[in-house]
PDB file of C-alpha atoms in Angstrom:
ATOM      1  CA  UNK A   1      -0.578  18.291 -14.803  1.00 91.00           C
ATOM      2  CA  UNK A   2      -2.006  14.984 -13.416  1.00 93.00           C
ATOM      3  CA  UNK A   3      -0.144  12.008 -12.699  1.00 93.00           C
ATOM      4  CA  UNK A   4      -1.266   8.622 -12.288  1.00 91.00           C
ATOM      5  CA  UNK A   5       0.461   5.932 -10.664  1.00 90.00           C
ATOM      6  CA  UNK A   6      -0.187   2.349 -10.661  1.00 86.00           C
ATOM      7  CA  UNK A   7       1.480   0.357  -8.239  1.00 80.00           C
ATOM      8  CA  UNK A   8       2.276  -2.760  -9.977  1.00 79.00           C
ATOM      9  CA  UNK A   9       1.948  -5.890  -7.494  1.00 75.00           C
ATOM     10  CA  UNK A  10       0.666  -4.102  -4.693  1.00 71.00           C
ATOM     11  CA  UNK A  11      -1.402  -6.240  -3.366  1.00 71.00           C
ATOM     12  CA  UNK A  12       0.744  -9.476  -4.350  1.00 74.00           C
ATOM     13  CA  UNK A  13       3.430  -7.993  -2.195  1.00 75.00           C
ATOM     14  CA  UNK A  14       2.497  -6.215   0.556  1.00 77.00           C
ATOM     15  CA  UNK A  15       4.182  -7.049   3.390  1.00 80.00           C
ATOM     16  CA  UNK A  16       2.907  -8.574   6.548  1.00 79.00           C
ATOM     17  CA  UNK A  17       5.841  -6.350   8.475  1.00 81.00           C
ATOM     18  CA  UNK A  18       4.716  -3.320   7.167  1.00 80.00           C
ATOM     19  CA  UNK A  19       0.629  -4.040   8.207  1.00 81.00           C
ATOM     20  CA  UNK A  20       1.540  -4.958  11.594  1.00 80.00           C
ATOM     21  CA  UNK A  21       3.586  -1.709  11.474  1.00 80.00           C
ATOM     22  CA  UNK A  22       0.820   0.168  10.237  1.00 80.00           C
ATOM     23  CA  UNK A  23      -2.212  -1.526  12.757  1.00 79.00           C
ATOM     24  CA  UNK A  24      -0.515  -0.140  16.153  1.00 75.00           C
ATOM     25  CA  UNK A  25      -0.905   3.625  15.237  1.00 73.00           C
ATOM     26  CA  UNK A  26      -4.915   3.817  14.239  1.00 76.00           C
ATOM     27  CA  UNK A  27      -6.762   0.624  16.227  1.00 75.00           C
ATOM     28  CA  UNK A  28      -7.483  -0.510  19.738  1.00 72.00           C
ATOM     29  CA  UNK A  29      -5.448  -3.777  21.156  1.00 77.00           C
ATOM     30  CA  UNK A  30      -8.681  -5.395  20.430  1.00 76.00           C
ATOM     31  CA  UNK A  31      -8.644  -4.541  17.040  1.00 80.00           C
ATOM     32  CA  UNK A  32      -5.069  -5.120  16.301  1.00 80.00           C
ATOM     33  CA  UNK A  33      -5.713  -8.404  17.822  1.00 79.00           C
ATOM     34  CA  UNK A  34      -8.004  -9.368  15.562  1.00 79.00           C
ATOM     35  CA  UNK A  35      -6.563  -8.026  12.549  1.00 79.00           C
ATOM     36  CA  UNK A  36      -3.230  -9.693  13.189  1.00 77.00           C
ATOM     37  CA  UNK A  37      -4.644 -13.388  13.561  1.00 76.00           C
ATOM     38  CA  UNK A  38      -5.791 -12.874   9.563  1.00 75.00           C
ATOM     39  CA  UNK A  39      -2.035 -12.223   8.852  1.00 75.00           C
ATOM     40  CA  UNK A  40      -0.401 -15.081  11.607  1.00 76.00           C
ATOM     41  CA  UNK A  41       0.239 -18.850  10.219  1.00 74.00           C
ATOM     42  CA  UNK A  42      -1.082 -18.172   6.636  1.00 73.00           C
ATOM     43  CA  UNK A  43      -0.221 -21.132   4.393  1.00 77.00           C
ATOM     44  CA  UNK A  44      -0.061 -21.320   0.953  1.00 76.00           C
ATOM     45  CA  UNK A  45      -0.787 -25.016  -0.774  1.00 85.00           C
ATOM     46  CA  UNK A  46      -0.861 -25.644  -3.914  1.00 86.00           C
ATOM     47  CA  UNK A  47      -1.063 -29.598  -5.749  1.00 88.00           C
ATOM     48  CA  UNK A  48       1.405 -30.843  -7.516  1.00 90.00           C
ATOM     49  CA  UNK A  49       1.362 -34.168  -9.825  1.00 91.00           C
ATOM     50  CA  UNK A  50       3.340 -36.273  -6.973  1.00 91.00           C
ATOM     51  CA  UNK A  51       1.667 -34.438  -3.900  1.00 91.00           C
ATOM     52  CA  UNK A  52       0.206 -30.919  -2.191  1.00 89.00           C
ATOM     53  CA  UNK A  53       3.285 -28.438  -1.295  1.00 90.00           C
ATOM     54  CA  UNK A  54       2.993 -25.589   1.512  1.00 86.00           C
ATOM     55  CA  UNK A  55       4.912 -23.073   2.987  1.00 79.00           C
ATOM     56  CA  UNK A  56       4.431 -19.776   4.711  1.00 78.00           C
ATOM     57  CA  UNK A  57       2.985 -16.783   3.259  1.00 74.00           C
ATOM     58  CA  UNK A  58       4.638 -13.441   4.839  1.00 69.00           C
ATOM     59  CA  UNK A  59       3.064 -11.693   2.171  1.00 73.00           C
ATOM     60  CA  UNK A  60       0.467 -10.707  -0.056  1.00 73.00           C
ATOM     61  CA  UNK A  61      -3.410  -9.837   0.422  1.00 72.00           C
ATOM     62  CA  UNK A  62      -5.882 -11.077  -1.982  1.00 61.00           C
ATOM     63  CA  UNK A  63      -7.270  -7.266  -3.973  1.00 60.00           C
ATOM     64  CA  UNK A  64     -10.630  -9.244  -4.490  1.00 65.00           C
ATOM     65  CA  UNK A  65     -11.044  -9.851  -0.831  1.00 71.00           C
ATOM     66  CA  UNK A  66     -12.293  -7.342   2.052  1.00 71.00           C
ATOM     67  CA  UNK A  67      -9.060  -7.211   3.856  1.00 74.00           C
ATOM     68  CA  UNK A  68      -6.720  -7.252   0.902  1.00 74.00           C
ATOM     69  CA  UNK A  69      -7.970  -3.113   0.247  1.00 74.00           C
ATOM     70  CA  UNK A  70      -7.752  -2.442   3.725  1.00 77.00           C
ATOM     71  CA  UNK A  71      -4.291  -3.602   4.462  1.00 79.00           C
ATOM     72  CA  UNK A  72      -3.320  -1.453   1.421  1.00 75.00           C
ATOM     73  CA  UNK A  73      -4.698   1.818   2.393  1.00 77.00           C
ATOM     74  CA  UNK A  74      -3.426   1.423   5.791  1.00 79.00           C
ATOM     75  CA  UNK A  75       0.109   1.002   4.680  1.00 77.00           C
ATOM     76  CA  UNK A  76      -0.818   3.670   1.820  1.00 80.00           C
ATOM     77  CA  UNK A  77      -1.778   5.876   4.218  1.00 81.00           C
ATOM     78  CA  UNK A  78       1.862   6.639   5.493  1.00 80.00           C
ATOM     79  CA  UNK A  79       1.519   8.573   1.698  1.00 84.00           C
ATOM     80  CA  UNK A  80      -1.234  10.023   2.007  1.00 84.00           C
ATOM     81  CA  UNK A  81      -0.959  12.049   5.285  1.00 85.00           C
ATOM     82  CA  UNK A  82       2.081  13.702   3.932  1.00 90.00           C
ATOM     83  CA  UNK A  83       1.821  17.278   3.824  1.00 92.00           C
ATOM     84  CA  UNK A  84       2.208  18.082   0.145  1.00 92.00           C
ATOM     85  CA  UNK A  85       2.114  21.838  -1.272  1.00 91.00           C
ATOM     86  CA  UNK A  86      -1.160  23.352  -1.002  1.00 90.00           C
ATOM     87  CA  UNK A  87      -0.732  23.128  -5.066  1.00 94.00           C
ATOM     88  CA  UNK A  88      -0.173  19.643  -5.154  1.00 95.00           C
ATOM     89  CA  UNK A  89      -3.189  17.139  -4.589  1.00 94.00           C
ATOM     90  CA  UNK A  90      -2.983  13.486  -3.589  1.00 93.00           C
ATOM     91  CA  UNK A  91      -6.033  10.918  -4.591  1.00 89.00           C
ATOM     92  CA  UNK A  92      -5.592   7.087  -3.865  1.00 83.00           C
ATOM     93  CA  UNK A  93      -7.824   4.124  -5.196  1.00 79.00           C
ATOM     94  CA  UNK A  94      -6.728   0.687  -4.135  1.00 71.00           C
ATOM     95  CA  UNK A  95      -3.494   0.660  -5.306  1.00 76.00           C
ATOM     96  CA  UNK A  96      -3.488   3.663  -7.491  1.00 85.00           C
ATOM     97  CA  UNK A  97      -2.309   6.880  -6.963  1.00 89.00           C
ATOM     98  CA  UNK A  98      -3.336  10.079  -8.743  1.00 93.00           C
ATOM     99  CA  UNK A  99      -1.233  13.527  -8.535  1.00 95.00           C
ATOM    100  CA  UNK A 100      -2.621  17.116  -9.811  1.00 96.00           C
ATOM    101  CA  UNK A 101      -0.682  19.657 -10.045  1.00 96.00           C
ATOM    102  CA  UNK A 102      -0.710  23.214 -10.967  1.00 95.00           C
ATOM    103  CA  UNK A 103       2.026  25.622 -11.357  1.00 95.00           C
ATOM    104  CA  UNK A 104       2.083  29.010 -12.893  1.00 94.00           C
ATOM    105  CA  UNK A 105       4.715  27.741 -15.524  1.00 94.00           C
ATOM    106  CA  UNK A 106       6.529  24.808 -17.031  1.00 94.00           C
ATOM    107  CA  UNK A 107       9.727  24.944 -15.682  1.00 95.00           C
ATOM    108  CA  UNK A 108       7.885  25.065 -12.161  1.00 95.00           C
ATOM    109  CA  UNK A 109       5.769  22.309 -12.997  1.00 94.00           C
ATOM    110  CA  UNK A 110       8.629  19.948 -14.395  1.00 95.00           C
ATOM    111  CA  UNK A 111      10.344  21.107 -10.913  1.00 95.00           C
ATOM    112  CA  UNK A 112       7.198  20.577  -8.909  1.00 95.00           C
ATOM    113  CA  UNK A 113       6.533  17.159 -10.559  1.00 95.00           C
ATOM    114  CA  UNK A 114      10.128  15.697  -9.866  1.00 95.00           C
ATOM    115  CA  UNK A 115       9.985  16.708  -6.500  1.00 94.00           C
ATOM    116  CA  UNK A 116       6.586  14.946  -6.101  1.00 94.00           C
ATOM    117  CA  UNK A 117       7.812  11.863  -7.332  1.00 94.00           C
ATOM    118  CA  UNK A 118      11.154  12.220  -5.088  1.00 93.00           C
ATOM    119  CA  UNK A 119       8.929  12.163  -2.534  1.00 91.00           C
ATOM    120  CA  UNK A 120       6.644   9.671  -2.861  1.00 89.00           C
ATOM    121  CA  UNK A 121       9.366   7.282  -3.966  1.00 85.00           C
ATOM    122  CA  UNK A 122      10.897   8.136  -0.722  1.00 78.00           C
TER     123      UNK A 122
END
């Protein structure tokens, strides 16, 4: 069985929380430095007939930038290290996520499958 999962939004809300989160276990303080000055004092403008508006962004990454697709796998990759059943396998692209799955019969399957999804939901 294969199931594919495409995370609607993902990039549009990704939170800026959950990156910082994320940065702290894998890269040097030089790094995370670095990487959180992208995310600090982002401002979104946009013009209006009378005159521009801004306000904060706290999240969101842009999927057709660099960092946008980094930021994603590296809260993704909470996921991803999970230890799943040595019949269960785990792909990601981007912000898809791709499950195959074999089982011996249907009822395990349909059992296996739920408890995939539990989890990853989770």
């Amino acid at each position: 069985m294969v199931i594919f999962l495409d995370i609607q939004g993902a990039f549009d809300h990704l939170q800026y929380n959950s990156i910082r989160n994320s940065l702290d276990e894998i890269f040097s303080s030089d790094t995370i430095e670095t990487l959180q000055d992208i995310l600090n004092d982002r401002k979104v403008t946009i013009q209006t007939a009378q005159s521009p508006v801004r306000w904060s962004q706290q999240q969101g990454c842009a999927k057709s930038s660099c960092t946008g697709p980094m930021f994603w796998n590296l809260v993704g990759n909470e996921i991803i290290s999970e230890e799943w059943q040595p019949n269960v396998h785990l792909q990601a692209f981007a912000n898809d996520f791709i499950f195959v799955i074999s089982e011996p019969t249907g009822a395990k399957l349909k059992a296996t499958a739920q408890a995939v999804l539990t989890k990853f939901q989770n």
